[in-house]
Short mmCIF file of C-alpha atoms in Angstrom, two decimals:
data_model
loop_
_atom_site.label_atom_id
_atom_site.label_comp_id
_atom_site.label_asym_id
_atom_site.label_seq_id
_atom_site.Cartn_x
_atom_site.Cartn_y
_atom_site.Cartn_z
CA MET A 29 149.25 142.84 160.75
CA LEU A 30 149.70 140.22 157.29
CA LYS A 31 153.02 138.95 156.23
CA GLY A 32 153.95 139.46 153.03
CA ILE A 33 150.92 142.11 152.64
CA PRO A 34 152.39 145.65 151.26
CA PRO A 35 151.36 148.30 154.95
CA ILE A 36 149.65 150.51 152.69
CA LEU A 37 146.27 148.31 151.87
CA SER A 38 144.11 148.34 154.46
CA PRO A 39 141.37 145.14 155.36
CA GLU A 40 139.05 147.17 153.40
CA LEU A 41 140.79 146.88 150.50
CA LEU A 42 142.01 144.07 150.25
CA LYS A 43 138.61 142.61 151.02
CA ILE A 44 137.64 144.82 147.69
CA LEU A 45 140.49 143.58 145.28
CA ALA A 46 139.53 140.12 146.45
CA GLU A 47 136.23 140.48 145.81
CA MET A 48 137.19 141.34 141.90
CA GLY A 49 137.09 139.44 139.01
CA HIS A 50 138.57 138.66 136.04
CA GLY A 51 137.90 141.66 133.96
CA ASP A 52 136.69 143.82 136.90
CA GLU A 53 138.68 147.65 136.64
CA LEU A 54 139.42 149.93 139.35
CA THR A 55 140.35 153.27 139.50
CA ILE A 56 142.77 155.59 141.05
CA GLY A 57 142.25 158.91 141.56
CA ASP A 58 145.27 161.93 141.92
CA GLY A 59 144.09 163.76 144.44
CA ASN A 60 141.69 166.14 142.07
CA TYR A 61 140.27 163.21 140.90
CA PRO A 62 136.54 163.39 141.12
CA GLY A 63 136.20 160.12 142.28
CA HIS A 64 132.93 160.64 144.81
CA SER A 65 130.89 162.30 142.18
CA LEU A 66 131.40 158.70 140.06
CA SER A 67 131.66 155.82 141.98
CA ASP A 68 129.90 155.24 145.56
CA ARG A 69 132.70 152.21 146.77
CA VAL A 70 135.43 154.82 147.44
CA ILE A 71 138.20 154.14 149.46
CA ARG A 72 140.56 156.96 150.72
CA LEU A 73 144.68 156.80 150.82
CA ASP A 74 144.79 160.64 151.82
CA GLY A 75 148.65 161.22 152.59
CA HIS A 76 150.12 158.32 149.91
CA GLY A 77 150.94 158.73 146.27
CA VAL A 78 149.17 157.14 143.17
CA PRO A 79 153.24 155.28 142.63
CA GLU A 80 152.94 153.81 145.85
CA ILE A 81 149.38 152.63 145.97
CA LEU A 82 150.12 151.35 142.15
CA ASP A 83 153.09 149.21 143.09
CA ALA A 84 151.12 147.99 146.06
CA ILE A 85 148.54 146.61 144.08
CA LEU A 86 150.43 145.33 141.89
CA GLN A 87 152.11 143.07 144.00
CA VAL A 88 148.51 141.01 144.84
CA MET A 89 146.44 141.21 141.72
CA PRO A 90 148.17 140.83 138.28
CA LEU A 91 146.98 142.69 134.90
CA ASP A 92 144.70 141.49 132.95
CA GLN A 93 146.60 138.81 130.11
CA TYR A 94 144.09 138.28 127.33
CA VAL A 95 143.51 142.55 126.77
CA GLU A 96 146.10 144.72 125.21
CA HIS A 97 145.98 147.37 127.10
CA PRO A 98 145.23 146.78 130.43
CA VAL A 99 146.29 150.18 132.32
CA ALA A 100 144.34 153.42 131.09
CA LEU A 101 145.53 156.38 131.38
CA MET A 102 143.85 160.39 131.52
CA GLN A 103 145.20 161.76 127.87
CA VAL A 104 145.69 165.42 128.93
CA MET A 105 143.35 168.04 127.75
CA PRO A 106 144.11 169.20 124.00
CA GLY A 107 146.07 172.93 124.23
CA ASP A 108 146.80 171.76 127.88
CA THR A 109 150.32 173.01 127.95
CA ALA A 110 150.65 170.10 131.15
CA GLU A 111 154.06 167.30 131.79
CA THR A 112 152.83 163.89 132.97
CA PRO A 113 157.13 162.39 133.98
CA ILE A 114 154.44 160.20 136.19
CA TRP A 115 153.59 158.14 133.56
CA ASP A 116 157.49 157.19 133.33
CA THR A 117 157.25 156.24 136.79
CA TYR A 118 153.96 154.35 136.57
CA LYS A 119 155.75 153.00 133.35
CA GLU A 120 158.67 151.96 135.66
CA ILE A 121 156.16 149.81 138.11
CA VAL A 122 153.88 148.01 135.90
CA ALA A 123 156.70 146.76 133.53
CA ARG A 124 158.37 144.86 137.55
CA HIS A 125 154.99 143.30 137.77
CA ASP A 126 154.23 142.96 134.09
CA GLU A 127 156.04 141.66 130.90
CA ARG A 128 154.14 143.68 128.72
CA GLY A 129 155.71 146.83 130.90
CA ALA A 130 154.85 150.61 128.63
CA GLY A 131 153.32 148.32 125.95
CA ALA A 132 149.84 147.10 128.81
CA PHE A 133 149.19 151.17 128.39
CA GLU A 134 146.77 153.33 126.65
CA GLU A 135 145.85 156.68 126.68
CA VAL A 136 141.87 157.74 127.53
CA GLU A 137 139.94 160.78 126.39
CA ARG A 138 139.47 163.08 129.84
CA PHE A 139 135.48 162.59 130.09
CA ALA A 140 135.58 158.74 128.44
CA PHE A 141 137.90 158.10 131.32
CA TYR A 142 135.42 159.53 133.92
CA ASP A 143 132.67 157.52 131.84
CA ARG A 144 135.06 154.46 132.20
CA THR A 145 135.39 154.88 136.54
CA LYS A 146 132.06 155.57 136.44
CA GLU A 147 130.23 152.63 134.15
CA LYS A 148 133.53 149.80 135.27
CA SER A 149 135.66 150.13 137.41
CA TYR A 150 134.18 148.19 141.03
CA VAL A 151 136.19 151.10 143.29
CA VAL A 152 137.86 154.42 142.89
CA ILE A 153 140.76 154.14 145.25
CA MET A 154 141.19 158.30 146.65
CA SER A 155 144.86 158.97 146.50
CA GLY A 156 147.26 162.21 148.11
CA GLU A 157 148.67 162.45 145.23
CA THR A 158 149.93 165.72 143.87
CA ALA A 159 150.35 165.51 140.25
CA ILE A 160 148.40 166.16 137.38
CA TYR A 161 146.92 163.52 135.34
CA ALA A 162 148.07 161.21 137.50
CA ASN A 163 144.70 158.58 137.27
CA ILE A 164 145.01 155.68 136.29
CA ILE A 165 142.68 152.52 135.66
CA LEU A 166 143.76 148.84 135.86
CA LYS A 167 141.75 145.30 134.52
CA LYS A 168 142.77 143.49 136.95
CA GLY A 169 143.69 139.54 135.11
CA VAL A 170 142.88 135.81 136.39
CA VAL A 171 145.40 134.47 139.69
CA LYS A 172 146.89 131.65 138.71
CA LEU A 173 148.34 128.94 142.08
#
């Protein structure tokens, strides 16, 4: 155990977060996300929801300060009547860690989101989140000590 580190951040995940550089991205997938199909580097955090994981990561990793939208959400498919109240929770969490708050977010079309994960995500973190459209991409910023 370490002092000051959220216990949900496993040694494996801490190592990967430390390896990531400025501009690298990570994807946190909900329970339905095809993470293993999109990446060879997958960390499973079954039993944990995306909000809990998001908050823990943002305690140790800043969002990219040099892009307008360092946070991406998977856009609801046209014609789908799904509601996404979890996005409000994400915006509250991000606002606690980044002054841009809701302005840090963009929505990405579903298949473009998958492609972005496959091409750009350093790691996919698979959660046990049951909310739909609960997937999120974070772009790492510069750590200033």
